[in-house]
PDB file of C-alpha atoms in Angstrom:
ATOM      1  CA  MET A1157     -28.651-149.305 149.087  1.00  0.00           C
ATOM      2  CA  LEU A1158     -27.621-145.779 150.194  1.00  0.00           C
ATOM      3  CA  THR A1159     -26.718-147.112 153.638  1.00  0.00           C
ATOM      4  CA  PHE A1160     -24.543-149.733 151.967  1.00  0.00           C
ATOM      5  CA  ALA A1161     -22.822-147.089 149.801  1.00  0.00           C
ATOM      6  CA  ALA A1162     -22.189-144.886 152.858  1.00  0.00           C
ATOM      7  CA  ALA A1163     -20.712-147.859 154.729  1.00  0.00           C
ATOM      8  CA  VAL A1164     -18.452-148.649 151.761  1.00  0.00           C
ATOM      9  CA  PHE A1165     -17.219-145.065 151.616  1.00  0.00           C
ATOM     10  CA  PHE A1166     -16.444-144.736 155.317  1.00  0.00           C
ATOM     11  CA  LEU A1167     -14.857-148.169 155.625  1.00  0.00           C
ATOM     12  CA  MET A1168     -12.624-147.581 152.596  1.00  0.00           C
ATOM     13  CA  ILE A1169     -11.609-143.965 153.176  1.00  0.00           C
ATOM     14  CA  THR A1170      -9.939-144.821 156.486  1.00  0.00           C
ATOM     15  CA  PRO A1171      -6.208-145.429 156.184  1.00  0.00           C
ATOM     16  CA  GLY A1172      -5.248-149.041 155.780  1.00  0.00           C
ATOM     17  CA  PRO A1173      -2.435-150.914 154.070  1.00  0.00           C
ATOM     18  CA  GLY A1174      -3.941-150.526 150.585  1.00  0.00           C
ATOM     19  CA  VAL A1175      -4.396-146.755 150.541  1.00  0.00           C
ATOM     20  CA  LEU A1176      -1.247-146.029 152.546  1.00  0.00           C
ATOM     21  CA  SER A1177       0.893-148.144 150.253  1.00  0.00           C
ATOM     22  CA  THR A1178      -0.799-146.497 147.247  1.00  0.00           C
ATOM     23  CA  ALA A1179       0.227-143.068 148.519  1.00  0.00           C
ATOM     24  CA  GLY A1180       3.700-144.418 149.217  1.00  0.00           C
ATOM     25  CA  VAL A1181       4.144-145.864 145.759  1.00  0.00           C
ATOM     26  CA  GLY A1182       2.924-142.584 144.252  1.00  0.00           C
ATOM     27  CA  ALA A1183       5.394-140.613 146.369  1.00  0.00           C
ATOM     28  CA  ALA A1184       8.290-142.943 145.629  1.00  0.00           C
ATOM     29  CA  PHE A1185       7.720-143.848 141.981  1.00  0.00           C
ATOM     30  CA  GLY A1186       5.153-141.515 140.390  1.00  0.00           C
ATOM     31  CA  ALA A1187       1.898-141.863 138.478  1.00  0.00           C
ATOM     32  CA  ARG A1188       2.686-144.604 135.944  1.00  0.00           C
ATOM     33  CA  VAL A1189       4.062-147.104 138.468  1.00  0.00           C
ATOM     34  CA  GLY A1190       1.407-146.055 140.970  1.00  0.00           C
ATOM     35  CA  THR A1191      -1.359-146.760 138.475  1.00  0.00           C
ATOM     36  CA  ARG A1192      -0.001-150.258 137.823  1.00  0.00           C
ATOM     37  CA  TYR A1193       0.108-150.871 141.569  1.00  0.00           C
ATOM     38  CA  VAL A1194      -3.499-149.668 141.967  1.00  0.00           C
ATOM     39  CA  VAL A1195      -4.539-152.075 139.190  1.00  0.00           C
ATOM     40  CA  GLY A1196      -2.946-154.887 141.232  1.00  0.00           C
ATOM     41  CA  LEU A1197      -4.735-153.738 144.385  1.00  0.00           C
ATOM     42  CA  PHE A1198      -7.996-153.610 142.412  1.00  0.00           C
ATOM     43  CA  ILE A1199      -7.570-157.176 141.158  1.00  0.00           C
ATOM     44  CA  GLY A1200      -6.547-158.317 144.645  1.00  0.00           C
ATOM     45  CA  THR A1201      -9.529-156.636 146.290  1.00  0.00           C
ATOM     46  CA  ASN A1202     -11.939-158.252 143.877  1.00  0.00           C
ATOM     47  CA  LEU A1203     -10.303-161.650 144.414  1.00  0.00           C
ATOM     48  CA  VAL A1204     -10.796-161.158 148.166  1.00  0.00           C
ATOM     49  CA  CYS A1205     -14.461-160.315 147.513  1.00  0.00           C
ATOM     50  CA  VAL A1206     -14.911-163.423 145.357  1.00  0.00           C
ATOM     51  CA  ALA A1207     -13.265-165.556 148.067  1.00  0.00           C
ATOM     52  CA  ILE A1208     -15.664-164.121 150.647  1.00  0.00           C
ATOM     53  CA  VAL A1209     -18.803-164.425 148.514  1.00  0.00           C
ATOM     54  CA  SER A1210     -17.953-167.970 147.397  1.00  0.00           C
ATOM     55  CA  GLY A1211     -17.319-169.153 150.946  1.00  0.00           C
ATOM     56  CA  LEU A1212     -13.674-170.019 150.224  1.00  0.00           C
ATOM     57  CA  THR A1213     -12.454-167.655 152.942  1.00  0.00           C
ATOM     58  CA  ALA A1214     -14.823-169.202 155.491  1.00  0.00           C
ATOM     59  CA  ALA A1215     -13.688-172.713 154.532  1.00  0.00           C
ATOM     60  CA  ILE A1216     -10.000-171.850 154.864  1.00  0.00           C
ATOM     61  CA  LEU A1217     -10.456-169.943 158.115  1.00  0.00           C
ATOM     62  CA  ALA A1218     -12.491-172.793 159.625  1.00  0.00           C
ATOM     63  CA  ASP A1219      -9.196-174.540 160.372  1.00  0.00           C
ATOM     64  CA  ASP A1220      -7.897-172.834 163.537  1.00  0.00           C
ATOM     65  CA  ARG A1221      -4.259-173.694 162.815  1.00  0.00           C
ATOM     66  CA  LEU A1222      -4.355-172.321 159.279  1.00  0.00           C
ATOM     67  CA  ARG A1223      -6.227-169.214 160.422  1.00  0.00           C
ATOM     68  CA  THR A1224      -3.601-168.561 163.106  1.00  0.00           C
ATOM     69  CA  ILE A1225      -0.719-169.000 160.667  1.00  0.00           C
ATOM     70  CA  LEU A1226      -2.275-166.711 158.041  1.00  0.00           C
ATOM     71  CA  PHE A1227      -3.198-164.123 160.649  1.00  0.00           C
ATOM     72  CA  ALA A1228       0.313-164.116 162.145  1.00  0.00           C
ATOM     73  CA  ALA A1229       1.868-163.753 158.687  1.00  0.00           C
ATOM     74  CA  SER A1230      -0.444-160.849 157.830  1.00  0.00           C
ATOM     75  CA  ILE A1231       0.220-159.055 161.108  1.00  0.00           C
ATOM     76  CA  ALA A1232       3.984-159.584 160.806  1.00  0.00           C
ATOM     77  CA  TYR A1233       4.110-158.248 157.246  1.00  0.00           C
ATOM     78  CA  LEU A1234       1.930-155.216 157.975  1.00  0.00           C
ATOM     79  CA  THR A1235       3.963-154.423 161.100  1.00  0.00           C
ATOM     80  CA  TYR A1236       7.115-154.647 158.984  1.00  0.00           C
ATOM     81  CA  LEU A1237       5.611-152.197 156.475  1.00  0.00           C
ATOM     82  CA  ALA A1238       4.623-149.812 159.275  1.00  0.00           C
ATOM     83  CA  PHE A1239       8.170-149.812 160.638  1.00  0.00           C
ATOM     84  CA  ARG A1240       9.610-149.253 157.164  1.00  0.00           C
ATOM     85  CA  ILE A1241       7.296-146.262 156.765  1.00  0.00           C
ATOM     86  CA  ALA A1242       8.064-144.867 160.233  1.00  0.00           C
ATOM     87  CA  PHE A1243      11.808-145.125 159.778  1.00  0.00           C
ATOM     88  CA  ALA A1244      11.985-143.913 156.192  1.00  0.00           C
ATOM     89  CA  GLY A1245      13.594-140.805 157.642  1.00  0.00           C
ATOM     90  CA  SER A1246      12.904-137.374 156.319  1.00  0.00           C
ATOM     91  CA  LYS A1247      11.942-138.472 152.828  1.00  0.00           C
ATOM     92  CA  ILE A1248       8.274-139.038 152.101  1.00  0.00           C
ATOM     93  CA  ALA A1249       8.293-142.289 150.269  1.00  0.00           C
ATOM     94  CA  PHE A1250       6.316-144.251 152.841  1.00  0.00           C
ATOM     95  CA  ILE A1251       7.841-147.477 151.556  1.00  0.00           C
ATOM     96  CA  GLU A1252      11.440-147.560 150.413  1.00  0.00           C
ATOM     97  CA  ARG A1253      12.146-150.085 147.680  1.00  0.00           C
ATOM     98  CA  ALA A1254      14.825-150.438 145.072  1.00  0.00           C
ATOM     99  CA  SER A1255      12.316-151.598 142.490  1.00  0.00           C
ATOM    100  CA  PRO A1256       8.687-150.536 142.224  1.00  0.00           C
ATOM    101  CA  PRO A1257       5.898-152.892 143.252  1.00  0.00           C
ATOM    102  CA  GLY A1258       3.777-153.629 140.216  1.00  0.00           C
ATOM    103  CA  ILE A1259       0.484-155.377 139.608  1.00  0.00           C
ATOM    104  CA  VAL A1260       1.630-158.567 141.360  1.00  0.00           C
ATOM    105  CA  GLY A1261       2.730-156.540 144.402  1.00  0.00           C
ATOM    106  CA  GLY A1262      -0.743-155.010 144.661  1.00  0.00           C
ATOM    107  CA  ILE A1263      -2.447-158.393 144.377  1.00  0.00           C
ATOM    108  CA  MET A1264      -0.160-159.903 147.011  1.00  0.00           C
ATOM    109  CA  LEU A1265      -0.744-157.058 149.467  1.00  0.00           C
ATOM    110  CA  GLN A1266      -4.503-157.480 149.259  1.00  0.00           C
ATOM    111  CA  ALA A1267      -4.179-161.252 149.670  1.00  0.00           C
ATOM    112  CA  ILE A1268      -2.732-160.726 153.180  1.00  0.00           C
ATOM    113  CA  ASN A1269      -4.460-157.456 154.079  1.00  0.00           C
ATOM    114  CA  PRO A1270      -6.678-158.105 157.124  1.00  0.00           C
ATOM    115  CA  LYS A1271      -8.573-154.857 156.525  1.00  0.00           C
ATOM    116  CA  ALA A1272      -9.570-156.044 153.037  1.00  0.00           C
ATOM    117  CA  TYR A1273     -11.066-159.221 154.498  1.00  0.00           C
ATOM    118  CA  ALA A1274     -12.729-157.495 157.446  1.00  0.00           C
ATOM    119  CA  VAL A1275     -14.269-154.681 155.384  1.00  0.00           C
ATOM    120  CA  ASN A1276     -15.447-156.885 152.536  1.00  0.00           C
ATOM    121  CA  THR A1277     -16.833-159.544 154.857  1.00  0.00           C
ATOM    122  CA  ALA A1278     -18.861-156.875 156.641  1.00  0.00           C
ATOM    123  CA  LEU A1279     -20.057-155.401 153.352  1.00  0.00           C
ATOM    124  CA  PHE A1280     -20.943-158.611 151.542  1.00  0.00           C
ATOM    125  CA  THR A1281     -22.468-160.496 154.472  1.00  0.00           C
ATOM    126  CA  GLY A1282     -24.313-157.524 155.935  1.00  0.00           C
ATOM    127  CA  PHE A1283     -26.277-154.570 154.647  1.00  0.00           C
ATOM    128  CA  GLY A1284     -28.901-156.582 152.795  1.00  0.00           C
ATOM    129  CA  PHE A1285     -30.959-154.439 150.432  1.00  0.00           C
ATOM    130  CA  TRP A1286     -32.268-156.749 147.668  1.00  0.00           C
ATOM    131  CA  ALA A1287     -33.952-159.638 149.457  1.00  0.00           C
ATOM    132  CA  GLN A1288     -35.827-160.702 146.300  1.00  0.00           C
ATOM    133  CA  ASN A1289     -32.652-161.877 144.560  1.00  0.00           C
ATOM    134  CA  LEU A1290     -29.321-162.507 146.294  1.00  0.00           C
ATOM    135  CA  THR A1291     -27.450-162.723 142.969  1.00  0.00           C
ATOM    136  CA  VAL A1292     -28.631-159.239 141.960  1.00  0.00           C
ATOM    137  CA  GLU A1293     -27.707-157.911 145.408  1.00  0.00           C
ATOM    138  CA  ILE A1294     -24.185-159.341 145.194  1.00  0.00           C
ATOM    139  CA  ALA A1295     -23.714-157.962 141.665  1.00  0.00           C
ATOM    140  CA  LEU A1296     -24.889-154.527 142.807  1.00  0.00           C
ATOM    141  CA  LYS A1297     -22.577-154.695 145.812  1.00  0.00           C
ATOM    142  CA  PHE A1298     -19.603-155.444 143.547  1.00  0.00           C
ATOM    143  CA  LEU A1299     -20.585-152.506 141.349  1.00  0.00           C
ATOM    144  CA  ILE A1300     -20.996-150.089 144.278  1.00  0.00           C
ATOM    145  CA  VAL A1301     -17.818-151.246 146.051  1.00  0.00           C
ATOM    146  CA  ASN A1302     -15.731-150.783 142.899  1.00  0.00           C
ATOM    147  CA  ALA A1303     -17.374-147.461 141.983  1.00  0.00           C
ATOM    148  CA  ILE A1304     -16.266-146.102 145.367  1.00  0.00           C
ATOM    149  CA  TRP A1305     -12.985-148.037 145.665  1.00  0.00           C
ATOM    150  CA  ILE A1306     -11.466-146.751 142.408  1.00  0.00           C
ATOM    151  CA  PRO A1307     -11.693-142.975 143.062  1.00  0.00           C
ATOM    152  CA  ILE A1308     -10.596-143.381 146.694  1.00  0.00           C
ATOM    153  CA  HIS A1309      -7.419-145.214 145.677  1.00  0.00           C
ATOM    154  CA  PHE A1310      -6.617-142.810 142.860  1.00  0.00           C
ATOM    155  CA  THR A1311      -7.114-139.922 145.309  1.00  0.00           C
ATOM    156  CA  TRP A1312      -4.543-141.499 147.645  1.00  0.00           C
ATOM    157  CA  LEU A1313      -2.205-142.025 144.684  1.00  0.00           C
ATOM    158  CA  TRP A1314      -2.581-138.356 143.751  1.00  0.00           C
ATOM    159  CA  LEU A1315      -1.917-137.391 147.388  1.00  0.00           C
ATOM    160  CA  GLY A1316       1.346-139.343 147.389  1.00  0.00           C
ATOM    161  CA  ILE A1317       2.458-137.784 144.097  1.00  0.00           C
ATOM    162  CA  THR A1318       1.509-134.310 145.368  1.00  0.00           C
ATOM    163  CA  LEU A1319       3.424-134.742 148.623  1.00  0.00           C
ATOM    164  CA  ARG A1320       6.513-135.702 146.661  1.00  0.00           C
ATOM    165  CA  ARG A1321       6.291-132.532 144.566  1.00  0.00           C
ATOM    166  CA  MET A1322       5.756-130.215 147.551  1.00  0.00           C
ATOM    167  CA  ASN A1323       9.387-130.399 148.715  1.00  0.00           C
ATOM    168  CA  LEU A1324       8.372-130.189 152.386  1.00  0.00           C
ATOM    169  CA  ARG A1325      10.803-129.562 155.238  1.00  0.00           C
ATOM    170  CA  GLN A1326      12.533-132.691 156.534  1.00  0.00           C
ATOM    171  CA  ARG A1327      10.770-132.491 159.911  1.00  0.00           C
ATOM    172  CA  THR A1328       7.363-132.290 158.196  1.00  0.00           C
ATOM    173  CA  GLN A1329       8.170-135.264 155.981  1.00  0.00           C
ATOM    174  CA  ARG A1330       9.280-137.288 159.009  1.00  0.00           C
ATOM    175  CA  MET A1331       6.037-136.412 160.844  1.00  0.00           C
ATOM    176  CA  ILE A1332       3.947-137.523 157.844  1.00  0.00           C
ATOM    177  CA  ASN A1333       5.807-140.845 157.736  1.00  0.00           C
ATOM    178  CA  ILE A1334       5.223-141.393 161.458  1.00  0.00           C
ATOM    179  CA  ALA A1335       1.517-140.511 161.155  1.00  0.00           C
ATOM    180  CA  MET A1336       1.105-142.963 158.272  1.00  0.00           C
ATOM    181  CA  ALA A1337       2.940-145.702 160.179  1.00  0.00           C
ATOM    182  CA  LEU A1338       0.755-145.126 163.246  1.00  0.00           C
ATOM    183  CA  SER A1339      -2.346-145.338 161.052  1.00  0.00           C
ATOM    184  CA  MET A1340      -1.193-148.659 159.650  1.00  0.00           C
ATOM    185  CA  MET A1341      -0.350-149.965 163.139  1.00  0.00           C
ATOM    186  CA  THR A1342      -3.856-148.977 164.256  1.00  0.00           C
ATOM    187  CA  VAL A1343      -5.246-151.312 161.575  1.00  0.00           C
ATOM    188  CA  VAL A1344      -2.883-154.053 162.769  1.00  0.00           C
ATOM    189  CA  VAL A1345      -3.918-153.606 166.422  1.00  0.00           C
ATOM    190  CA  LEU A1346      -7.626-153.541 165.564  1.00  0.00           C
ATOM    191  CA  ALA A1347      -7.228-156.720 163.499  1.00  0.00           C
ATOM    192  CA  ALA A1348      -5.377-158.378 166.396  1.00  0.00           C
ATOM    193  CA  LEU A1349      -8.051-157.325 168.898  1.00  0.00           C
ATOM    194  CA  ALA A1350     -10.764-158.709 166.636  1.00  0.00           C
ATOM    195  CA  GLN A1351      -9.101-162.132 166.863  1.00  0.00           C
ATOM    196  CA  ILE A1352      -9.127-162.201 170.658  1.00  0.00           C
TER     197      ILE A1352
END
């Protein structure tokens, strides 16, 4: 169980679309909007987990054409977000939007987030630790995943809010945006390589 918890921590702490967008929403819109967005990400993540555990994801992805279409849409959207972050200029807001993304925005991001599927598939189909009862193991995995997921995402939200308050030099803000965009593109490239 400790190995599973360690895997959850290290797989979730790495920058991906969920945590990067959380920091961006915090930087752009503050704590209240950011919290609503994190609630949407939380619901979306758990829906992804349910889809994986139930076999729905496997059934959908069994069709090569549908898998290719969904994968291309995910990669295109995440690449678009990375470019928006990279070219946000000298203002740390990671993602520029006229209106804040709310709960629905968080759910929708997780629905197309390849990292969410890859990480949760690895976690829920691997790392067996309760062979006596698969139902208990799955319930414990949901509990552990969420117990680690929640503080990690609120830490990234706090980071985004803190960066906004720091009033950093324009060059520093631009460098942070580029680093975040490169991190997101790394996730996109790794997801693309996994499909080859």
